[in-house]
Short mmCIF file of C-alpha atoms in Angstrom, two decimals:
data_model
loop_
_atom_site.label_atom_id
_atom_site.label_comp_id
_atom_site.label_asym_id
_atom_site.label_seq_id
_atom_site.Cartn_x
_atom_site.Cartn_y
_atom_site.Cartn_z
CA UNK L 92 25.58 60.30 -78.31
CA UNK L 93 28.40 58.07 -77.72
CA UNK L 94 31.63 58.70 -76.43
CA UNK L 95 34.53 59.80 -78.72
CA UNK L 96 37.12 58.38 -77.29
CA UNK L 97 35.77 55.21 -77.46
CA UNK L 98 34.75 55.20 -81.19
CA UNK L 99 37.00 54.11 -83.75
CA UNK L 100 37.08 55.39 -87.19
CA UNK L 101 38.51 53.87 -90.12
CA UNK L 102 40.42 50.81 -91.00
CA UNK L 103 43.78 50.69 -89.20
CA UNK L 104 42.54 51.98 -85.86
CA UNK L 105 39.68 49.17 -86.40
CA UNK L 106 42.10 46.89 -87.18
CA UNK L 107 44.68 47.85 -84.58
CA UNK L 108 42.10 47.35 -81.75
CA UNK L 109 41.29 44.06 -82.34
CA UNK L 110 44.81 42.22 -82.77
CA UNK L 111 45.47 44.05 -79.43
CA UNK L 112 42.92 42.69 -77.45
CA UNK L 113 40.56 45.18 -77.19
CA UNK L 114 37.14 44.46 -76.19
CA UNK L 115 35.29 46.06 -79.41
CA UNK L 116 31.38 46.31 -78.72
CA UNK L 117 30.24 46.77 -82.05
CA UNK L 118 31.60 46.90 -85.08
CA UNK L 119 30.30 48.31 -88.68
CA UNK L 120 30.98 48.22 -92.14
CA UNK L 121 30.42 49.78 -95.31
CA UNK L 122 27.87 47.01 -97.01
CA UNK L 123 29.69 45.88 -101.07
CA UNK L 124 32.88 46.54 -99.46
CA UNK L 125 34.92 43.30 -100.24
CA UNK L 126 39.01 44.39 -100.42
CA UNK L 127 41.62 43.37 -98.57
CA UNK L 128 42.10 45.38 -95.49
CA UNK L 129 38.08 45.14 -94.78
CA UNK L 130 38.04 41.29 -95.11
CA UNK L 131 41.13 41.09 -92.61
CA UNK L 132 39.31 42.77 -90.21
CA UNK L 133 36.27 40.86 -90.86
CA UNK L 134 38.37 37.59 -90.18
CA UNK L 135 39.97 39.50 -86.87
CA UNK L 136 36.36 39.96 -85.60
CA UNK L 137 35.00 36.31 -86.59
CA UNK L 138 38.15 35.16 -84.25
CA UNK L 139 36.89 37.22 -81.28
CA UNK L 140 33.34 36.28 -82.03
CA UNK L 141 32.21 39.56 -82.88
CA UNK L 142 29.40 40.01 -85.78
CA UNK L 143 29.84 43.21 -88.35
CA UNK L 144 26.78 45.00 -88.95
CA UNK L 145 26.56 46.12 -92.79
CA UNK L 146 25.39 49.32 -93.10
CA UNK L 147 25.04 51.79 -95.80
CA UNK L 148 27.78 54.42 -96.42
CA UNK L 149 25.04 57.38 -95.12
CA UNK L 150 24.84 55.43 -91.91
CA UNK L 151 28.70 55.41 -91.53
CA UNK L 152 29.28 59.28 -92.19
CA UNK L 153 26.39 59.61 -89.64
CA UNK L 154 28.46 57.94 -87.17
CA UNK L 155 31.64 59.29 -87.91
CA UNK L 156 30.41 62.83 -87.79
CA UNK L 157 32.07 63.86 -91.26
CA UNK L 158 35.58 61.85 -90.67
CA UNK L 159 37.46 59.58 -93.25
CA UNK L 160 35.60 55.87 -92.08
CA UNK L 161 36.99 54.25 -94.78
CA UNK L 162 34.32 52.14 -94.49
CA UNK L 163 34.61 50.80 -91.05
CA UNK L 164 33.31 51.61 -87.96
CA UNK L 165 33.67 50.44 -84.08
CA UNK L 166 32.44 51.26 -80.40
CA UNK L 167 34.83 49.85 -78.09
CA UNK L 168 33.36 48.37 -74.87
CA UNK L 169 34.46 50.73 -71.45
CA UNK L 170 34.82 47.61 -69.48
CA UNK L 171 34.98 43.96 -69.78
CA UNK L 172 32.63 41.49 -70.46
CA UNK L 173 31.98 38.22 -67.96
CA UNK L 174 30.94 35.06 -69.15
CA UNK L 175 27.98 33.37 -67.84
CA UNK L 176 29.37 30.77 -66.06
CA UNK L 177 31.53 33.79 -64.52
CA UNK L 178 28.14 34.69 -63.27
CA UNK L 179 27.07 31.47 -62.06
CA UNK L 180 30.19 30.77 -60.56
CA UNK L 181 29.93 34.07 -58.59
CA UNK L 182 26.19 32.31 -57.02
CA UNK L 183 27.58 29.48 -56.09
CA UNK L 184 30.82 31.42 -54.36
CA UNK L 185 28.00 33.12 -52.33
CA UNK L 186 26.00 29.83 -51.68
CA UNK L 187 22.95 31.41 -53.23
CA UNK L 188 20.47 30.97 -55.61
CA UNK L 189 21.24 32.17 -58.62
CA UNK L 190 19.55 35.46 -59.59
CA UNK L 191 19.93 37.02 -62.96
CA UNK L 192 18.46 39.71 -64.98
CA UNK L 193 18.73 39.00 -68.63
CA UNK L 194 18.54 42.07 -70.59
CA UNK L 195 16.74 41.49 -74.19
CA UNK L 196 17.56 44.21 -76.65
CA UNK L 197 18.09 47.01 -74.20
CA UNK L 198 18.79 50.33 -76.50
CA UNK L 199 19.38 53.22 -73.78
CA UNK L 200 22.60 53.41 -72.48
CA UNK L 201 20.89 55.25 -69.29
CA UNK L 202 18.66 52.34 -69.25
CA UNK L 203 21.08 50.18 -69.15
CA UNK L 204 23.11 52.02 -66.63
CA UNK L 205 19.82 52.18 -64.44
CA UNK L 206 19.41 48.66 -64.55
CA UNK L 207 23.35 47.49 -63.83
CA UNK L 208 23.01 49.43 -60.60
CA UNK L 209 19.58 48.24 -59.38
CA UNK L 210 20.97 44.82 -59.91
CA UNK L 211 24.04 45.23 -57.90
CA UNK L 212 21.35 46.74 -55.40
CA UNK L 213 18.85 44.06 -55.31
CA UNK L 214 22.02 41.35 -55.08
CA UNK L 215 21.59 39.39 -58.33
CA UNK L 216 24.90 37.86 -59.40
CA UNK L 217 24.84 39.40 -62.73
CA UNK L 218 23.16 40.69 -65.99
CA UNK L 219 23.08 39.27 -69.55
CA UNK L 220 22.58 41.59 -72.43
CA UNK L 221 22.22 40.85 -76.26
CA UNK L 222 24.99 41.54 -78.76
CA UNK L 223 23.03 43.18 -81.53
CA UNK L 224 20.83 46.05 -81.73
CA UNK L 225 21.09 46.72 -78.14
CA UNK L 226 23.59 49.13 -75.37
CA UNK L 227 26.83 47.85 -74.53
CA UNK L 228 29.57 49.03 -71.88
CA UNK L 229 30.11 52.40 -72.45
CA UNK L 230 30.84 55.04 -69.91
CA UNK L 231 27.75 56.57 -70.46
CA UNK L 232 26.52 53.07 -68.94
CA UNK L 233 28.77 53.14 -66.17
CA UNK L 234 28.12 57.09 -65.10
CA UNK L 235 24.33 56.14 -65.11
CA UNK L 236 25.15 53.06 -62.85
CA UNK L 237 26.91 55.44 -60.22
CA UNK L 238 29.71 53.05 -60.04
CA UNK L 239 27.76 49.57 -60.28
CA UNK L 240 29.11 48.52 -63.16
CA UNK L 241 32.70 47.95 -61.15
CA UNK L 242 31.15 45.35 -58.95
CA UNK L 243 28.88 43.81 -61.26
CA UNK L 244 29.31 41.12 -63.62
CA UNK L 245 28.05 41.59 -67.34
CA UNK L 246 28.26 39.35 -70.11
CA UNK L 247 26.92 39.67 -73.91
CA UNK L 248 25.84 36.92 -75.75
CA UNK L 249 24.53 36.61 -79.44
CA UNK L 250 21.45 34.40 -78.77
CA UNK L 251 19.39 35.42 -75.48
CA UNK L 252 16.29 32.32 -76.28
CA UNK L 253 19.68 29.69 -76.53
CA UNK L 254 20.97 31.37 -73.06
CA UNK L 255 18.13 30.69 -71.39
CA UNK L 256 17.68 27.12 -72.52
CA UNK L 257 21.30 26.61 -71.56
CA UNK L 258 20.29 27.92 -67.92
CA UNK L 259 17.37 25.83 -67.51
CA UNK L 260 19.56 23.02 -68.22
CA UNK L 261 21.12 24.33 -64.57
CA UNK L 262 18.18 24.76 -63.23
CA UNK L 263 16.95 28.36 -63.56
CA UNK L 264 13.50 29.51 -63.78
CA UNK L 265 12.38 32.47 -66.36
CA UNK L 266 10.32 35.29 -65.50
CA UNK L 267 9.63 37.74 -67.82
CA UNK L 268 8.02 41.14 -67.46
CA UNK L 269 4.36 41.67 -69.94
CA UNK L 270 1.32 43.95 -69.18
CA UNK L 271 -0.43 40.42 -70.51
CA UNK L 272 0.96 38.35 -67.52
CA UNK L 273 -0.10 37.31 -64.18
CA UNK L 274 0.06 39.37 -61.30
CA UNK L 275 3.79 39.92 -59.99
CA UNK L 276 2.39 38.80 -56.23
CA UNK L 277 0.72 35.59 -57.30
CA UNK L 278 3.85 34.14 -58.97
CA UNK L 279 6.86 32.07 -56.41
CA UNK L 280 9.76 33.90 -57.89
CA UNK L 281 11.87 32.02 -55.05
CA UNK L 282 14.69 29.64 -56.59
CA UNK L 283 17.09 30.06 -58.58
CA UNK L 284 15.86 32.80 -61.34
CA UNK L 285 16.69 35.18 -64.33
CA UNK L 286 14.60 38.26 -64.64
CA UNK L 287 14.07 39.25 -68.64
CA UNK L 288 13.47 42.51 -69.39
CA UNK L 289 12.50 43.26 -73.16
CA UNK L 290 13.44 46.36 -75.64
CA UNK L 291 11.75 49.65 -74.60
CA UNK L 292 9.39 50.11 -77.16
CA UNK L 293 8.40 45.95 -78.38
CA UNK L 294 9.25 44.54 -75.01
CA UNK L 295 10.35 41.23 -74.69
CA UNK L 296 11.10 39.12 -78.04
CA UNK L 297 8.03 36.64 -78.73
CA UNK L 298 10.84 33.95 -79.07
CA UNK L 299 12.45 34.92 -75.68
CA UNK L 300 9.33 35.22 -73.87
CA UNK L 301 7.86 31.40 -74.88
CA UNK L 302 10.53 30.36 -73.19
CA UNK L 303 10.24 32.16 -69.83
CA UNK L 304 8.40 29.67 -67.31
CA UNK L 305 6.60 32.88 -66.03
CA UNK L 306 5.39 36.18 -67.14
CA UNK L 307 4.62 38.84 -64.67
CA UNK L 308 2.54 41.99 -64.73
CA UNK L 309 3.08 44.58 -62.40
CA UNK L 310 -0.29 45.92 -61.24
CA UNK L 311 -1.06 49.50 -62.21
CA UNK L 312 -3.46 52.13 -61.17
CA UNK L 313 -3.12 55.09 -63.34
CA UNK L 314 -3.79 57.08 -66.65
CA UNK L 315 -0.92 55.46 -68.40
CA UNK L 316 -0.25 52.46 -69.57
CA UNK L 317 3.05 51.20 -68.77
CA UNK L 318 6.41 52.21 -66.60
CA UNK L 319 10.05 52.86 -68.34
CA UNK L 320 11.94 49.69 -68.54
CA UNK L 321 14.38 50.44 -65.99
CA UNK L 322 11.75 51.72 -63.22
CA UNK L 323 9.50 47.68 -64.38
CA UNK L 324 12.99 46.52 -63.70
CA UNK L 325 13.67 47.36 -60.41
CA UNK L 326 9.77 46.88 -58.95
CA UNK L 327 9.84 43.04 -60.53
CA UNK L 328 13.56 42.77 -59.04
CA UNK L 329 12.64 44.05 -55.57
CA UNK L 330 9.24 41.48 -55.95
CA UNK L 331 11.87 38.65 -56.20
CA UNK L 332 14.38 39.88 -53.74
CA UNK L 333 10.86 40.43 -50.80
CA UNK L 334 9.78 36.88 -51.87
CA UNK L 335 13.55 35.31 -51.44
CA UNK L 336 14.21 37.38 -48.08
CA UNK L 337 10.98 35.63 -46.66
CA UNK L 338 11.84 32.14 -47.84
#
């Protein structure tokens, strides 16, 4: 469930957030609609880069729990986003290698929160998430990070397969987690590295993951067949933090 006071319902409070400068995580609207208050706020969110999701009017009451949308919808973000050369900036302020986790399509906000902390943990410099169909900053996130999510950098980007290109070009490696994949202890995960994580139920993207250099499996000795995202998260980070404490 998400937080009340940080949804927005209906067109001037929609409106009103974004030509103050709000952050706005996601933002819906009512799909036909075409008049002139909606396509204002459509041009407000193409100026902050934000993308509306069109949704059906059922979707919208859902969301609004019964109150007037006027067909439009927002979640505003609890904190602020970094960009990703905040976060590589931050590595090279430390003198370290970077270390990333890149988060692709990560739906549970307690996932999420789960993850933000065992980064800030483990020492990476920050964590990427996607725009669409995935959790952003809300302060379910940062209750579930017990207070990570103040010293870690977070930034959302629209296209995770173009981020990672873009961060090979500065000379990251990609490792991403699959039951398919070699053995986490046979891989060097030394360097300067992102971690991807994939969606809870598909896992990582088959775009994202023929781009990762690496994928790593995390050996398993039990009835069932796989861990929860956040709990694969934290034994592949902890695998790349052993491996760059004995280097």
């Amino acid at each position: 469930m998400r937080d009340q006071e940080l949804t927005l319902i209906g067109r001037n409070p929609v409106l009103e957030a974004f030509r103050s400068g709000k952050t706005i995580d996601r933002l819906f609207i009512q799909a036909g609609l075409k008049d002139g208050p909606i396509s204002t706020i459509l041009r407000e969110a193409k100026k902050t880069g934000v993308k509306a999701e069109f949704v059906q009017k059922s979707r919208l009451d859902e969301i609004s729990e019964g109150s007037n949308h006027q067909g439009a919808v927002a979640y505003l973000a609890s904190f602020r986003y970094y960009t990703v050369d905040e976060i590589l900036s931050y590595a090279k302020e430390k003198g370290e290698d970077p270390f990333i986790f890149v988060l692709d399509g990560i739906e549970d906000p307690h996932n999420l929160g789960a993850m933000i902390r065992t980064a800030n943990l483990a020492g990476a410099h920050g964590v990427i998430i996607r725009e669409r169909r995935a959790a952003g900053l809300t302060a379910t996130v940062a209750k579930t990070s017990a207070g990570a999510l103040e010293y870690t950098r977070v930034a959302k980007v629209s296209n995770i397969a173009g981020t990672i290109d873009t961060l090979k070009k500065q000379g990251l490696w990609f490792v991403c987690a699959d039951m398919g994949g070699e053995s986490m202890y046979k891989l060097n995960l030394t360097g300067p590295i992102g971690l991807v994580i994939g969606n809870e139920g598909e896992g990582v993207s088959r775009l994202v993951r023929e781009k990762c250099d690496m994928v790593a499996s995390i050996p398993m000795k039990g009835d069932i067949d796989s861990l929860n995202a956040s709990v694969a998260c934290g034994v592949l980070a902890y695998e790349i933090v052993r491996q760059r404490l004995m280097k």
